[in-house]
Amino acid sequence: MLNDELAGRPINKTAVRRELLPRLDNRSNGALEFKNCNISAALLTLGLPPLDGYKPRWNYQKDLLHAVISEVLRAQPDLFKTVELAVNEQIEKPEVSDLLAMLDPECPERSEIYHGVQEGNRQPCAPIKRNYLELETRNRSIGLAGESLVVEFERSRLISLNREHLADRIEHVSEEQGDGTGYDIRSFDESGRDLFIEVKTTRFRKESPFFISSNEVQFAERHARNYSLYRVYSLSRAPRLFTLPGSVQKSCHLTATQFRATL
């Protein structure tokens, strides 16, 4: 299903269920749907895209499900090529007719179960040699498309609040000054106070983890009162976004994925 989805081929999920259920002691549709949600969560943990339409559910037998997925992946090595093509594809900014409708008021739930997931748990799955979600973050076309959408969203938001003079002053800082400032866009709240925005973009589900630098985390901590992270998701299909205002450390679980070693 993931292979077909990433390759742009239609998936008949009802037909998939009908085929699988007789082979699973005729378990209920609900049980199979819940297990697919577990698989989505496991795929995210392993650095792979989740299944669209299946909200990740983290309460699963980690070692067992990872081992099963590992065996499936060994039998389908071409899937990695499909995933790599998807995360490296050059993306243009999609046209959105109603920019304000992009806002999703519901953030993903902060899962205490996921907090216990560490990178070391990926070791049993030998076929996965890289984190494809991390690879997606290096695709500058995806990042730029998301940032450009947020600039347009912010302009529309301020204009809707009768703050056209502020809308004209929005700065796309990462494009004008580079990526070292700790944020991507300088906008304003309704009162005219600075709003520093960091944008993280993905083609995949809203629950997909994102990667953030120590500089960005520290900037968010120092400027928590007028900082917000905008998470743009489902970029290629129907872009949406939700916001995480204030300190990133208070809204997200942060897991160290890389260390600097000095001799």
mmCIF file of N, CA, C and O in Angstrom, residues 9 26 32 43-44 76 79 101 103-104 114 117 128 132 137 143 147-148 164 189 191 194-195 217 230 245 258:
data_model
loop_
_atom_site.group_PDB
_atom_site.id
_atom_site.type_symbol
_atom_site.label_atom_id
_atom_site.label_comp_id
_atom_site.label_asym_id
_atom_site.label_seq_id
_atom_site.Cartn_x
_atom_site.Cartn_y
_atom_site.Cartn_z
ATOM 1 N N ARG A 9 -0.112 5.576 -7.385
ATOM 2 C CA ARG A 9 -1.103 4.627 -7.877
ATOM 3 C C ARG A 9 -2.288 4.557 -6.917
ATOM 4 O O ARG A 9 -2.095 4.581 -5.698
ATOM 5 N N ASN A 26 -10.527 -14.068 10.213
ATOM 6 C CA ASN A 26 -11.736 -13.252 10.090
ATOM 7 C C ASN A 26 -11.908 -12.258 11.239
ATOM 8 O O ASN A 26 -12.977 -12.112 11.822
ATOM 9 N N LEU A 32 -8.422 -4.684 12.094
ATOM 10 C CA LEU A 32 -7.446 -4.526 11.022
ATOM 11 C C LEU A 32 -7.080 -3.052 10.839
ATOM 12 O O LEU A 32 -5.904 -2.712 10.656
ATOM 13 N N LEU A 43 6.217 2.688 11.157
ATOM 14 C CA LEU A 43 6.929 3.226 10.002
ATOM 15 C C LEU A 43 7.566 4.570 10.342
ATOM 16 O O LEU A 43 8.723 4.838 9.974
ATOM 17 N N LEU A 44 6.841 5.425 11.052
ATOM 18 C CA LEU A 44 7.397 6.718 11.458
ATOM 19 C C LEU A 44 8.603 6.530 12.373
ATOM 20 O O LEU A 44 9.622 7.216 12.224
ATOM 21 N N GLN A 76 10.902 -6.646 -0.279
ATOM 22 C CA GLN A 76 10.495 -5.591 -1.214
ATOM 23 C C GLN A 76 11.536 -4.483 -1.253
ATOM 24 O O GLN A 76 11.266 -3.347 -0.860
ATOM 25 N N LEU A 79 10.925 -0.869 -2.620
ATOM 26 C CA LEU A 79 10.185 0.156 -1.878
ATOM 27 C C LEU A 79 11.100 1.309 -1.487
ATOM 28 O O LEU A 79 10.711 2.478 -1.527
ATOM 29 N N ALA A 101 -8.019 28.852 5.028
ATOM 30 C CA ALA A 101 -8.589 27.534 5.292
ATOM 31 C C ALA A 101 -7.501 26.472 5.497
ATOM 32 O O ALA A 101 -7.803 25.355 5.903
ATOM 33 N N LEU A 103 -5.380 26.547 7.814
ATOM 34 C CA LEU A 103 -5.131 26.411 9.250
ATOM 35 C C LEU A 103 -5.929 25.251 9.836
ATOM 36 O O LEU A 103 -7.151 25.187 9.727
ATOM 37 N N ASP A 104 -5.221 24.336 10.465
ATOM 38 C CA ASP A 104 -5.818 23.205 11.162
ATOM 39 C C ASP A 104 -5.771 23.520 12.654
ATOM 40 O O ASP A 104 -4.683 23.596 13.237
ATOM 41 N N TYR A 114 5.082 7.618 22.675
ATOM 42 C CA TYR A 114 6.140 7.891 21.703
ATOM 43 C C TYR A 114 7.388 8.414 22.384
ATOM 44 O O TYR A 114 8.497 8.229 21.903
ATOM 45 N N VAL A 117 10.300 6.128 22.633
ATOM 46 C CA VAL A 117 10.907 5.569 21.428
ATOM 47 C C VAL A 117 12.244 6.241 21.175
ATOM 48 O O VAL A 117 12.327 7.454 21.096
ATOM 49 N N ILE A 128 16.734 -0.956 6.869
ATOM 50 C CA ILE A 128 16.559 0.499 6.836
ATOM 51 C C ILE A 128 17.888 1.148 7.163
ATOM 52 O O ILE A 128 18.327 1.188 8.307
ATOM 53 N N TYR A 132 14.398 8.279 6.156
ATOM 54 C CA TYR A 132 13.895 8.972 4.970
ATOM 55 C C TYR A 132 13.120 10.232 5.328
ATOM 56 O O TYR A 132 13.039 11.157 4.515
ATOM 57 N N THR A 137 13.873 16.460 4.866
ATOM 58 C CA THR A 137 14.145 17.813 5.355
ATOM 59 C C THR A 137 15.272 18.481 4.580
ATOM 60 O O THR A 137 15.403 19.709 4.610
ATOM 61 N N GLY A 143 11.032 22.590 1.572
ATOM 62 C CA GLY A 143 11.099 23.618 2.602
ATOM 63 C C GLY A 143 10.704 24.981 2.084
ATOM 64 O O GLY A 143 9.948 25.721 2.728
ATOM 65 N N GLU A 147 7.561 27.387 3.214
ATOM 66 C CA GLU A 147 7.796 28.744 3.712
ATOM 67 C C GLU A 147 7.030 29.773 2.886
ATOM 68 O O GLU A 147 6.439 30.718 3.440
ATOM 69 N N SER A 148 7.029 29.614 1.573
ATOM 70 C CA SER A 148 6.324 30.558 0.704
ATOM 71 C C SER A 148 4.821 30.530 0.976
ATOM 72 O O SER A 148 4.155 31.571 0.966
ATOM 73 N N GLU A 164 -3.340 45.643 6.945
ATOM 74 C CA GLU A 164 -2.622 45.616 5.661
ATOM 75 C C GLU A 164 -1.224 46.211 5.782
ATOM 76 O O GLU A 164 -0.281 45.741 5.130
ATOM 77 N N ASP A 189 1.758 39.938 15.169
ATOM 78 C CA ASP A 189 0.448 39.605 15.710
ATOM 79 C C ASP A 189 -0.498 40.783 15.473
ATOM 80 O O ASP A 189 -0.106 41.798 14.891
ATOM 81 N N SER A 191 -1.591 43.063 17.317
ATOM 82 C CA SER A 191 -1.220 44.328 17.943
ATOM 83 C C SER A 191 0.013 44.965 17.311
ATOM 84 O O SER A 191 0.389 46.077 17.677
ATOM 85 N N ASP A 194 6.227 41.754 16.992
ATOM 86 C CA ASP A 194 6.930 40.779 16.156
ATOM 87 C C ASP A 194 6.450 39.366 16.434
ATOM 88 O O ASP A 194 6.191 38.984 17.588
ATOM 89 N N LEU A 195 6.336 38.566 15.364
ATOM 90 C CA LEU A 195 6.046 37.140 15.458
ATOM 91 C C LEU A 195 7.109 36.410 14.649
ATOM 92 O O LEU A 195 7.173 36.549 13.417
ATOM 93 N N VAL A 217 15.954 25.555 18.402
ATOM 94 C CA VAL A 217 15.351 25.283 19.706
ATOM 95 C C VAL A 217 15.706 26.397 20.691
ATOM 96 O O VAL A 217 14.845 26.881 21.448
ATOM 97 N N TYR A 230 5.329 26.714 12.664
ATOM 98 C CA TYR A 230 4.234 26.364 11.766
ATOM 99 C C TYR A 230 4.580 25.041 11.085
ATOM 100 O O TYR A 230 5.572 24.960 10.364
ATOM 101 N N PRO A 245 2.867 27.458 19.256
ATOM 102 C CA PRO A 245 3.432 28.700 19.792
ATOM 103 C C PRO A 245 4.304 28.451 21.016
ATOM 104 O O PRO A 245 4.112 27.478 21.747
ATOM 105 N N GLN A 258 21.975 13.297 16.787
ATOM 106 C CA GLN A 258 23.333 13.478 16.277
ATOM 107 C C GLN A 258 24.165 14.169 17.341
ATOM 108 O O GLN A 258 23.661 15.000 18.107
#
